[in-house]
């Protein structure tokens, strides 16, 4: 059964610009879902509609079967956590520890629980040694992990990561992959917007493609990245391994192992 549902959602910004048209999609608990698409396709707008930062002009958003129009954004955020595209839009405390502890403190959880959650999230996000530091002592790419930890401590069923791979080195991208696995193993749903197609192939089974204000298509990485018409329409590139396979005339290949088998025999 799906935990988060959007039904025919449409959204316009106050200046009248329509950014999302007729979006219907649903998410089950425990799945990792990637959202890809060109800049301006409406990805960020769509995920902000999922956690109540933005409200539909028409259509419905349901959490656990319940219509959310009457819920506050704070109530929705307890179920659907959103990690901002730009960490600096989210960070506002003077130490990393306070930033990460803010959510559960606001939920009035016992101090011991707050501390336990802060330590667990800081451990996973590689922040244990810097908890007392000012968030801005860390570079942009690491600040992103502060904001991820700050959402994790709220313990929402759904975690949305908006371009977490942007500006990350290989090691941090691997850490993101691990983090997604840890969350989905706990039956959390992780929805991740990314431009890193290799990351999508490695970490996700379900991919949503946004183009021109709409959810254009969804499928497995293989279904998406070998649909050339879709990629062309959405101005997306195949992952490098698919590009190489295509140049060698091996259709449908997704991994080095598969390519190796084709080449050898
Ligand atoms: N506050 C805003 N007011 C008006 N238009 C906006 C606003 N924020 C975003 N947009 C427009 O909405 C469209 C979708 O934006 P966005 O959801 O951020 O796309 P994406 O995350 O896919 O890059 C873009 O054309 C963008 O310029
Ligand atoms: Mg965006």
PDB file of C-alpha atoms and ligand atoms in Angstrom:
ATOM      1  CA  UNK A   1       0.000   0.000   0.000  1.00  0.00           C
ATOM      2  CA  UNK A   2       1.260   3.456  -0.795  1.00  0.00           C
ATOM      3  CA  UNK A   3       2.169   5.814   2.027  1.00  0.00           C
ATOM      4  CA  UNK A   4       2.370   9.085   0.093  1.00  0.00           C
ATOM      5  CA  UNK A   5       0.078   9.832  -2.822  1.00  0.00           C
ATOM      6  CA  UNK A   6      -0.309  12.795  -5.137  1.00  0.00           C
ATOM      7  CA  UNK A   7      -3.489  12.875  -7.196  1.00  0.00           C
ATOM      8  CA  UNK A   8      -3.741  15.196 -10.190  1.00  0.00           C
ATOM      9  CA  UNK A   9      -1.701  17.893  -8.455  1.00  0.00           C
ATOM     10  CA  UNK A  10      -1.227  21.213 -10.176  1.00  0.00           C
ATOM     11  CA  UNK A  11       0.773  24.155  -8.857  1.00  0.00           C
ATOM     12  CA  UNK A  12       1.242  27.802  -9.848  1.00  0.00           C
ATOM     13  CA  UNK A  13       3.664  30.265  -8.231  1.00  0.00           C
ATOM     14  CA  UNK A  14       2.189  33.566  -7.005  1.00  0.00           C
ATOM     15  CA  UNK A  15       3.331  35.280 -10.208  1.00  0.00           C
ATOM     16  CA  UNK A  16       1.003  32.946 -12.107  1.00  0.00           C
ATOM     17  CA  UNK A  17       3.730  30.673 -13.492  1.00  0.00           C
ATOM     18  CA  UNK A  18       2.501  27.074 -13.681  1.00  0.00           C
ATOM     19  CA  UNK A  19       5.376  24.839 -12.514  1.00  0.00           C
ATOM     20  CA  UNK A  20       3.649  21.459 -12.044  1.00  0.00           C
ATOM     21  CA  UNK A  21       0.832  20.104 -14.212  1.00  0.00           C
ATOM     22  CA  UNK A  22      -1.410  17.200 -13.304  1.00  0.00           C
ATOM     23  CA  UNK A  23       1.047  15.176 -11.238  1.00  0.00           C
ATOM     24  CA  UNK A  24      -0.112  11.763 -10.020  1.00  0.00           C
ATOM     25  CA  UNK A  25       2.393   9.508  -8.291  1.00  0.00           C
ATOM     26  CA  UNK A  26       2.616   7.353  -5.202  1.00  0.00           C
ATOM     27  CA  UNK A  27       5.320   6.023  -2.934  1.00  0.00           C
ATOM     28  CA  UNK A  28       5.470   2.922  -0.756  1.00  0.00           C
ATOM     29  CA  UNK A  29       7.397   2.614   2.474  1.00  0.00           C
ATOM     30  CA  UNK A  30      10.948   1.326   2.182  1.00  0.00           C
ATOM     31  CA  UNK A  31      11.605   2.230  -1.448  1.00  0.00           C
ATOM     32  CA  UNK A  32      14.380   4.379  -2.907  1.00  0.00           C
ATOM     33  CA  UNK A  33      13.146   6.551  -5.766  1.00  0.00           C
ATOM     34  CA  UNK A  34      15.235   8.811  -7.997  1.00  0.00           C
ATOM     35  CA  UNK A  35      13.843  11.912  -9.696  1.00  0.00           C
ATOM     36  CA  UNK A  36      15.708  13.127 -12.763  1.00  0.00           C
ATOM     37  CA  UNK A  37      15.075  15.864 -15.310  1.00  0.00           C
ATOM     38  CA  UNK A  38      16.467  19.104 -16.643  1.00  0.00           C
ATOM     39  CA  UNK A  39      16.746  22.272 -14.573  1.00  0.00           C
ATOM     40  CA  UNK A  40      13.375  23.983 -14.464  1.00  0.00           C
ATOM     41  CA  UNK A  41      11.429  20.752 -15.101  1.00  0.00           C
ATOM     42  CA  UNK A  42       9.529  21.188 -11.830  1.00  0.00           C
ATOM     43  CA  UNK A  43      11.341  18.621  -9.628  1.00  0.00           C
ATOM     44  CA  UNK A  44      11.871  20.864  -6.596  1.00  0.00           C
ATOM     45  CA  UNK A  45       8.353  22.252  -6.842  1.00  0.00           C
ATOM     46  CA  UNK A  46       6.977  18.698  -6.968  1.00  0.00           C
ATOM     47  CA  UNK A  47       8.804  17.536  -3.838  1.00  0.00           C
ATOM     48  CA  UNK A  48       7.896  20.702  -1.915  1.00  0.00           C
ATOM     49  CA  UNK A  49       4.272  19.802  -2.654  1.00  0.00           C
ATOM     50  CA  UNK A  50       4.923  16.402  -1.072  1.00  0.00           C
ATOM     51  CA  UNK A  51       5.910  17.848   2.305  1.00  0.00           C
ATOM     52  CA  UNK A  52       3.525  20.793   2.467  1.00  0.00           C
ATOM     53  CA  UNK A  53       6.003  23.627   1.886  1.00  0.00           C
ATOM     54  CA  UNK A  54       3.863  24.328  -1.167  1.00  0.00           C
ATOM     55  CA  UNK A  55       0.158  23.572  -1.508  1.00  0.00           C
ATOM     56  CA  UNK A  56      -1.599  22.394  -4.676  1.00  0.00           C
ATOM     57  CA  UNK A  57      -3.747  24.788  -6.684  1.00  0.00           C
ATOM     58  CA  UNK A  58      -5.818  21.704  -7.457  1.00  0.00           C
ATOM     59  CA  UNK A  59      -5.546  17.982  -6.793  1.00  0.00           C
ATOM     60  CA  UNK A  60      -4.767  16.187  -3.534  1.00  0.00           C
ATOM     61  CA  UNK A  61      -1.808  15.056  -1.451  1.00  0.00           C
ATOM     62  CA  UNK A  62      -2.448  12.124   0.888  1.00  0.00           C
ATOM     63  CA  UNK A  63      -0.224  10.775   3.642  1.00  0.00           C
ATOM     64  CA  UNK A  64      -1.079   7.297   4.904  1.00  0.00           C
ATOM     65  CA  UNK A  65      -4.444   7.621   3.198  1.00  0.00           C
ATOM     66  CA  UNK A  66      -5.241  10.911   4.896  1.00  0.00           C
ATOM     67  CA  UNK A  67      -5.926  14.095   2.942  1.00  0.00           C
ATOM     68  CA  UNK A  68      -3.310  16.708   3.976  1.00  0.00           C
ATOM     69  CA  UNK A  69      -5.067  19.969   3.106  1.00  0.00           C
ATOM     70  CA  UNK A  70      -6.002  20.454   6.763  1.00  0.00           C
ATOM     71  CA  UNK A  71      -2.544  19.569   8.135  1.00  0.00           C
ATOM     72  CA  UNK A  72       0.053  22.247   8.925  1.00  0.00           C
ATOM     73  CA  UNK A  73       3.422  22.135   7.207  1.00  0.00           C
ATOM     74  CA  UNK A  74       4.975  21.208  10.576  1.00  0.00           C
ATOM     75  CA  UNK A  75       2.573  18.262  10.898  1.00  0.00           C
ATOM     76  CA  UNK A  76       3.394  17.125   7.374  1.00  0.00           C
ATOM     77  CA  UNK A  77       7.141  17.503   7.988  1.00  0.00           C
ATOM     78  CA  UNK A  78       6.905  14.891  10.753  1.00  0.00           C
ATOM     79  CA  UNK A  79       6.061  12.351   8.053  1.00  0.00           C
ATOM     80  CA  UNK A  80       7.826  13.811   5.023  1.00  0.00           C
ATOM     81  CA  UNK A  81      11.213  15.410   5.659  1.00  0.00           C
ATOM     82  CA  UNK A  82      12.685  17.657   2.982  1.00  0.00           C
ATOM     83  CA  UNK A  83      16.407  18.375   2.688  1.00  0.00           C
ATOM     84  CA  UNK A  84      16.730  21.640   0.765  1.00  0.00           C
ATOM     85  CA  UNK A  85      18.596  21.896  -2.522  1.00  0.00           C
ATOM     86  CA  UNK A  86      20.747  24.651  -1.007  1.00  0.00           C
ATOM     87  CA  UNK A  87      21.767  23.796   2.582  1.00  0.00           C
ATOM     88  CA  UNK A  88      22.095  27.496   3.378  1.00  0.00           C
ATOM     89  CA  UNK A  89      18.311  27.856   2.955  1.00  0.00           C
ATOM     90  CA  UNK A  90      17.892  25.390   5.816  1.00  0.00           C
ATOM     91  CA  UNK A  91      20.704  26.004   8.323  1.00  0.00           C
ATOM     92  CA  UNK A  92      20.017  28.584  11.018  1.00  0.00           C
ATOM     93  CA  UNK A  93      21.638  27.442  14.268  1.00  0.00           C
ATOM     94  CA  UNK A  94      25.111  28.377  15.493  1.00  0.00           C
ATOM     95  CA  UNK A  95      26.423  24.869  16.064  1.00  0.00           C
ATOM     96  CA  UNK A  96      26.032  21.695  14.071  1.00  0.00           C
ATOM     97  CA  UNK A  97      24.756  19.891  17.151  1.00  0.00           C
ATOM     98  CA  UNK A  98      22.003  22.478  17.729  1.00  0.00           C
ATOM     99  CA  UNK A  99      21.060  22.361  14.075  1.00  0.00           C
ATOM    100  CA  UNK A 100      20.686  18.578  14.141  1.00  0.00           C
ATOM    101  CA  UNK A 101      18.901  18.582  17.519  1.00  0.00           C
ATOM    102  CA  UNK A 102      16.421  21.305  16.593  1.00  0.00           C
ATOM    103  CA  UNK A 103      13.718  19.088  15.069  1.00  0.00           C
ATOM    104  CA  UNK A 104      13.415  16.471  17.814  1.00  0.00           C
ATOM    105  CA  UNK A 105      13.638  19.197  20.485  1.00  0.00           C
ATOM    106  CA  UNK A 106      10.766  20.984  18.801  1.00  0.00           C
ATOM    107  CA  UNK A 107       8.851  17.689  18.904  1.00  0.00           C
ATOM    108  CA  UNK A 108       9.413  17.848  22.689  1.00  0.00           C
ATOM    109  CA  UNK A 109      11.082  14.458  22.850  1.00  0.00           C
ATOM    110  CA  UNK A 110      12.956  13.521  26.035  1.00  0.00           C
ATOM    111  CA  UNK A 111      16.550  14.820  26.132  1.00  0.00           C
ATOM    112  CA  UNK A 112      17.970  11.294  26.089  1.00  0.00           C
ATOM    113  CA  UNK A 113      16.056  10.459  22.906  1.00  0.00           C
ATOM    114  CA  UNK A 114      17.174  13.718  21.284  1.00  0.00           C
ATOM    115  CA  UNK A 115      20.784  12.943  22.133  1.00  0.00           C
ATOM    116  CA  UNK A 116      20.501   9.386  20.862  1.00  0.00           C
ATOM    117  CA  UNK A 117      19.033  10.539  17.556  1.00  0.00           C
ATOM    118  CA  UNK A 118      21.624  13.308  17.165  1.00  0.00           C
ATOM    119  CA  UNK A 119      24.458  10.855  17.715  1.00  0.00           C
ATOM    120  CA  UNK A 120      23.023   8.264  15.352  1.00  0.00           C
ATOM    121  CA  UNK A 121      22.444  10.797  12.558  1.00  0.00           C
ATOM    122  CA  UNK A 122      25.825  12.477  13.128  1.00  0.00           C
ATOM    123  CA  UNK A 123      27.540   9.100  13.013  1.00  0.00           C
ATOM    124  CA  UNK A 124      25.889   8.126   9.721  1.00  0.00           C
ATOM    125  CA  UNK A 125      26.538  11.560   8.188  1.00  0.00           C
ATOM    126  CA  UNK A 126      30.189  11.708   9.319  1.00  0.00           C
ATOM    127  CA  UNK A 127      29.708  14.657  11.678  1.00  0.00           C
ATOM    128  CA  UNK A 128      30.664  13.219  15.086  1.00  0.00           C
ATOM    129  CA  UNK A 129      33.938  15.147  15.299  1.00  0.00           C
ATOM    130  CA  UNK A 130      32.475  18.519  14.368  1.00  0.00           C
ATOM    131  CA  UNK A 131      29.269  18.709  16.424  1.00  0.00           C
ATOM    132  CA  UNK A 132      30.418  21.774  18.381  1.00  0.00           C
ATOM    133  CA  UNK A 133      31.494  23.686  15.297  1.00  0.00           C
ATOM    134  CA  UNK A 134      29.624  26.443  13.514  1.00  0.00           C
ATOM    135  CA  UNK A 135      27.896  24.988  10.420  1.00  0.00           C
ATOM    136  CA  UNK A 136      29.646  27.532   8.197  1.00  0.00           C
ATOM    137  CA  UNK A 137      33.059  26.216   9.273  1.00  0.00           C
ATOM    138  CA  UNK A 138      32.312  23.286   6.997  1.00  0.00           C
ATOM    139  CA  UNK A 139      32.412  23.507   3.190  1.00  0.00           C
ATOM    140  CA  UNK A 140      29.160  23.588   1.184  1.00  0.00           C
ATOM    141  CA  UNK A 141      29.332  19.888   0.316  1.00  0.00           C
ATOM    142  CA  UNK A 142      29.618  18.916   4.014  1.00  0.00           C
ATOM    143  CA  UNK A 143      26.918  21.392   5.025  1.00  0.00           C
ATOM    144  CA  UNK A 144      24.570  19.288   2.936  1.00  0.00           C
ATOM    145  CA  UNK A 145      25.185  16.390   5.344  1.00  0.00           C
ATOM    146  CA  UNK A 146      24.299  18.646   8.293  1.00  0.00           C
ATOM    147  CA  UNK A 147      20.913  19.279   6.722  1.00  0.00           C
ATOM    148  CA  UNK A 148      20.422  15.579   5.976  1.00  0.00           C
ATOM    149  CA  UNK A 149      21.202  14.740   9.616  1.00  0.00           C
ATOM    150  CA  UNK A 150      18.788  17.479  10.753  1.00  0.00           C
ATOM    151  CA  UNK A 151      15.983  15.796   8.830  1.00  0.00           C
ATOM    152  CA  UNK A 152      16.957  12.273   9.924  1.00  0.00           C
ATOM    153  CA  UNK A 153      16.625  13.181  13.615  1.00  0.00           C
ATOM    154  CA  UNK A 154      12.956  14.038  13.011  1.00  0.00           C
ATOM    155  CA  UNK A 155      12.535  10.372  12.033  1.00  0.00           C
ATOM    156  CA  UNK A 156      10.032  10.946   9.194  1.00  0.00           C
ATOM    157  CA  UNK A 157       8.765   7.964   7.192  1.00  0.00           C
ATOM    158  CA  UNK A 158       9.804   9.731   3.985  1.00  0.00           C
ATOM    159  CA  UNK A 159      13.085  11.567   3.406  1.00  0.00           C
ATOM    160  CA  UNK A 160      13.407  13.774   0.336  1.00  0.00           C
ATOM    161  CA  UNK A 161      16.926  14.730  -0.769  1.00  0.00           C
ATOM    162  CA  UNK A 162      17.082  17.593  -3.276  1.00  0.00           C
ATOM    163  CA  UNK A 163      20.283  17.272  -5.332  1.00  0.00           C
ATOM    164  CA  UNK A 164      22.442  15.772  -2.564  1.00  0.00           C
ATOM    165  CA  UNK A 165      25.080  14.674  -5.106  1.00  0.00           C
ATOM    166  CA  UNK A 166      25.698  18.199  -6.449  1.00  0.00           C
ATOM    167  CA  UNK A 167      29.297  19.186  -5.721  1.00  0.00           C
ATOM    168  CA  UNK A 168      30.076  15.957  -3.830  1.00  0.00           C
ATOM    169  CA  UNK A 169      33.293  14.007  -4.354  1.00  0.00           C
ATOM    170  CA  UNK A 170      33.343  10.254  -4.893  1.00  0.00           C
ATOM    171  CA  UNK A 171      33.679   9.411  -1.210  1.00  0.00           C
ATOM    172  CA  UNK A 172      30.728  11.597  -0.190  1.00  0.00           C
ATOM    173  CA  UNK A 173      28.630  10.226  -3.037  1.00  0.00           C
ATOM    174  CA  UNK A 174      29.345   6.726  -1.718  1.00  0.00           C
ATOM    175  CA  UNK A 175      28.352   7.883   1.752  1.00  0.00           C
ATOM    176  CA  UNK A 176      25.059   9.139   0.313  1.00  0.00           C
ATOM    177  CA  UNK A 177      24.475   5.720  -1.218  1.00  0.00           C
ATOM    178  CA  UNK A 178      25.108   4.049   2.145  1.00  0.00           C
ATOM    179  CA  UNK A 179      22.841   6.498   3.899  1.00  0.00           C
ATOM    180  CA  UNK A 180      19.992   5.767   1.488  1.00  0.00           C
ATOM    181  CA  UNK A 181      20.487   2.043   2.120  1.00  0.00           C
ATOM    182  CA  UNK A 182      20.433   2.529   5.906  1.00  0.00           C
ATOM    183  CA  UNK A 183      17.177   4.482   5.662  1.00  0.00           C
ATOM    184  CA  UNK A 184      15.423   2.063   3.308  1.00  0.00           C
ATOM    185  CA  UNK A 185      16.551  -0.874   5.487  1.00  0.00           C
ATOM    186  CA  UNK A 186      14.639   0.892   8.283  1.00  0.00           C
ATOM    187  CA  UNK A 187      11.594   0.876   5.978  1.00  0.00           C
ATOM    188  CA  UNK A 188      11.923   4.608   5.249  1.00  0.00           C
ATOM    189  CA  UNK A 189      11.232   5.901   1.763  1.00  0.00           C
ATOM    190  CA  UNK A 190      13.993   7.996   0.206  1.00  0.00           C
ATOM    191  CA  UNK A 191      13.146  10.246  -2.733  1.00  0.00           C
ATOM    192  CA  UNK A 192      16.259  11.745  -4.315  1.00  0.00           C
ATOM    193  CA  UNK A 193      16.554  14.405  -7.002  1.00  0.00           C
ATOM    194  CA  UNK A 194      19.878  14.080  -8.804  1.00  0.00           C
ATOM    195  CA  UNK A 195      21.739  14.869 -12.022  1.00  0.00           C
ATOM    196  CA  UNK A 196      24.241  12.054 -11.418  1.00  0.00           C
ATOM    197  CA  UNK A 197      23.068   9.255 -13.721  1.00  0.00           C
ATOM    198  CA  UNK A 198      25.739   6.806 -12.496  1.00  0.00           C
ATOM    199  CA  UNK A 199      24.404   7.333  -8.974  1.00  0.00           C
ATOM    200  CA  UNK A 200      20.881   6.589 -10.199  1.00  0.00           C
ATOM    201  CA  UNK A 201      21.949   3.300 -11.783  1.00  0.00           C
ATOM    202  CA  UNK A 202      23.869   2.255  -8.673  1.00  0.00           C
ATOM    203  CA  UNK A 203      21.379   3.135  -5.943  1.00  0.00           C
ATOM    204  CA  UNK A 204      17.836   3.096  -7.362  1.00  0.00           C
ATOM    205  CA  UNK A 205      15.347   0.614  -8.797  1.00  0.00           C
ATOM    206  CA  UNK A 206      12.666   3.178  -9.547  1.00  0.00           C
ATOM    207  CA  UNK A 207      13.278   6.350 -11.554  1.00  0.00           C
ATOM    208  CA  UNK A 208      10.853   9.202 -12.250  1.00  0.00           C
ATOM    209  CA  UNK A 209      11.577  11.439 -15.214  1.00  0.00           C
ATOM    210  CA  UNK A 210      10.305  15.008 -15.090  1.00  0.00           C
ATOM    211  CA  UNK A 211      10.136  17.192 -18.171  1.00  0.00           C
ATOM    212  CA  UNK A 212       8.250  20.367 -18.923  1.00  0.00           C
ATOM    213  CA  UNK A 213       6.197  20.492 -15.706  1.00  0.00           C
ATOM    214  CA  UNK A 214       5.151  16.855 -15.913  1.00  0.00           C
ATOM    215  CA  UNK A 215       6.091  13.422 -14.712  1.00  0.00           C
ATOM    216  CA  UNK A 216       6.876  12.136 -18.155  1.00  0.00           C
ATOM    217  CA  UNK A 217       7.727   8.508 -17.390  1.00  0.00           C
ATOM    218  CA  UNK A 218       8.730   6.143 -14.635  1.00  0.00           C
ATOM    219  CA  UNK A 219      10.544   2.841 -14.684  1.00  0.00           C
ATOM    220  CA  UNK A 220      13.667   0.931 -13.758  1.00  0.00           C
ATOM    221  CA  UNK A 221      17.029   2.476 -14.732  1.00  0.00           C
ATOM    222  CA  UNK A 222      17.187   0.046 -17.674  1.00  0.00           C
ATOM    223  CA  UNK A 223      13.742   1.035 -18.908  1.00  0.00           C
ATOM    224  CA  UNK A 224      14.547   4.722 -18.584  1.00  0.00           C
ATOM    225  CA  UNK A 225      18.134   4.882 -19.842  1.00  0.00           C
ATOM    226  CA  UNK A 226      17.514   2.788 -22.943  1.00  0.00           C
ATOM    227  CA  UNK A 227      14.439   4.773 -23.943  1.00  0.00           C
ATOM    228  CA  UNK A 228      16.157   7.094 -26.383  1.00  0.00           C
ATOM    229  CA  UNK A 229      13.041   8.966 -27.382  1.00  0.00           C
ATOM    230  CA  UNK A 230      12.341   9.761 -23.737  1.00  0.00           C
ATOM    231  CA  UNK A 231      15.924  10.867 -23.089  1.00  0.00           C
ATOM    232  CA  UNK A 232      15.883  13.117 -26.109  1.00  0.00           C
ATOM    233  CA  UNK A 233      12.558  14.676 -25.169  1.00  0.00           C
ATOM    234  CA  UNK A 234      13.714  15.205 -21.587  1.00  0.00           C
ATOM    235  CA  UNK A 235      17.191  16.441 -22.620  1.00  0.00           C
ATOM    236  CA  UNK A 236      18.860  13.735 -20.526  1.00  0.00           C
ATOM    237  CA  UNK A 237      22.023  11.781 -21.234  1.00  0.00           C
ATOM    238  CA  UNK A 238      22.590   8.079 -20.835  1.00  0.00           C
ATOM    239  CA  UNK A 239      25.009   7.037 -18.087  1.00  0.00           C
ATOM    240  CA  UNK A 240      28.578   6.639 -19.471  1.00  0.00           C
ATOM    241  CA  UNK A 241      28.441   2.863 -19.423  1.00  0.00           C
ATOM    242  CA  UNK A 242      25.278   2.906 -21.573  1.00  0.00           C
ATOM    243  CA  UNK A 243      26.883   5.405 -23.956  1.00  0.00           C
ATOM    244  CA  UNK A 244      29.864   3.110 -24.329  1.00  0.00           C
ATOM    245  CA  UNK A 245      27.637   0.047 -24.816  1.00  0.00           C
ATOM    246  CA  UNK A 246      25.620   1.925 -27.411  1.00  0.00           C
ATOM    247  CA  UNK A 247      28.760   2.878 -29.325  1.00  0.00           C
ATOM    248  CA  UNK A 248      29.675  -0.824 -29.354  1.00  0.00           C
ATOM    249  CA  UNK A 249      26.135  -1.740 -30.445  1.00  0.00           C
ATOM    250  CA  UNK A 250      25.256  -3.616 -27.254  1.00  0.00           C
ATOM    251  CA  UNK A 251      21.737  -2.494 -26.432  1.00  0.00           C
ATOM    252  CA  UNK A 252      20.342  -2.668 -22.892  1.00  0.00           C
ATOM    253  CA  UNK A 253      23.651  -2.872 -21.006  1.00  0.00           C
ATOM    254  CA  UNK A 254      23.683  -1.150 -17.589  1.00  0.00           C
ATOM    255  CA  UNK A 255      26.843  -2.280 -15.794  1.00  0.00           C
ATOM    256  CA  UNK A 256      30.529  -2.982 -16.438  1.00  0.00           C
ATOM    257  CA  UNK A 257      29.884  -6.667 -15.677  1.00  0.00           C
ATOM    258  CA  UNK A 258      27.172  -6.875 -18.341  1.00  0.00           C
ATOM    259  CA  UNK A 259      29.374  -5.069 -20.837  1.00  0.00           C
ATOM    260  CA  UNK A 260      32.276  -7.393 -20.032  1.00  0.00           C
ATOM    261  CA  UNK A 261      30.109 -10.458 -20.756  1.00  0.00           C
ATOM    262  CA  UNK A 262      28.981  -8.992 -24.091  1.00  0.00           C
ATOM    263  CA  UNK A 263      32.544  -8.181 -25.137  1.00  0.00           C
ATOM    264  CA  UNK A 264      34.016 -11.546 -24.111  1.00  0.00           C
ATOM    265  CA  UNK A 265      31.314 -13.625 -25.532  1.00  0.00           C
TER     266      UNK A 265
HETATM  267  N1  LIG B   1       9.263  31.259  -6.533  1.00  0.00           N
HETATM  268  C1  LIG B   1       9.054  31.092  -7.840  1.00  0.00           C
HETATM  269  N2  LIG B   1       8.281  31.945  -8.544  1.00  0.00           N
HETATM  270  C2  LIG B   1       8.058  31.774  -9.862  1.00  0.00           C
HETATM  271  N3  LIG B   1       8.568  30.756 -10.585  1.00  0.00           N
HETATM  272  C3  LIG B   1       9.349  29.869  -9.944  1.00  0.00           C
HETATM  273  C4  LIG B   1       9.629  29.986  -8.543  1.00  0.00           C
HETATM  274  N4  LIG B   1      10.437  28.944  -8.180  1.00  0.00           N
HETATM  275  C5  LIG B   1      10.633  28.222  -9.296  1.00  0.00           C
HETATM  276  N5  LIG B   1       9.984  28.771 -10.354  1.00  0.00           N
HETATM  277  C6  LIG B   1       9.945  28.253 -11.730  1.00  0.00           C
HETATM  278  O1  LIG B   1       9.271  27.018 -11.746  1.00  0.00           O
HETATM  279  C7  LIG B   1       9.896  26.124 -12.676  1.00  0.00           C
HETATM  280  C8  LIG B   1      10.243  24.824 -11.978  1.00  0.00           C
HETATM  281  O2  LIG B   1      11.230  25.110 -10.991  1.00  0.00           O
HETATM  282  P1  LIG B   1      11.820  23.980 -10.059  1.00  0.00           P
HETATM  283  O3  LIG B   1      10.710  23.195  -9.476  1.00  0.00           O
HETATM  284  O4  LIG B   1      12.768  24.634  -9.130  1.00  0.00           O
HETATM  285  O5  LIG B   1      12.592  23.087 -11.133  1.00  0.00           O
HETATM  286  P2  LIG B   1      13.764  22.010 -10.952  1.00  0.00           P
HETATM  287  O6  LIG B   1      13.918  21.686  -9.510  1.00  0.00           O
HETATM  288  O7  LIG B   1      13.350  20.843 -11.788  1.00  0.00           O
HETATM  289  O8  LIG B   1      15.001  22.659 -11.516  1.00  0.00           O
HETATM  290  C9  LIG B   1      11.108  26.860 -13.242  1.00  0.00           C
HETATM  291  O9  LIG B   1      10.749  27.398 -14.494  1.00  0.00           O
HETATM  292  C10 LIG B   1      11.358  27.952 -12.239  1.00  0.00           C
HETATM  293  O10 LIG B   1      11.929  29.084 -12.841  1.00  0.00           O
HETATM  294 MG1  LIG B   2      15.504  21.900  -8.180  1.00  0.00          MG
END
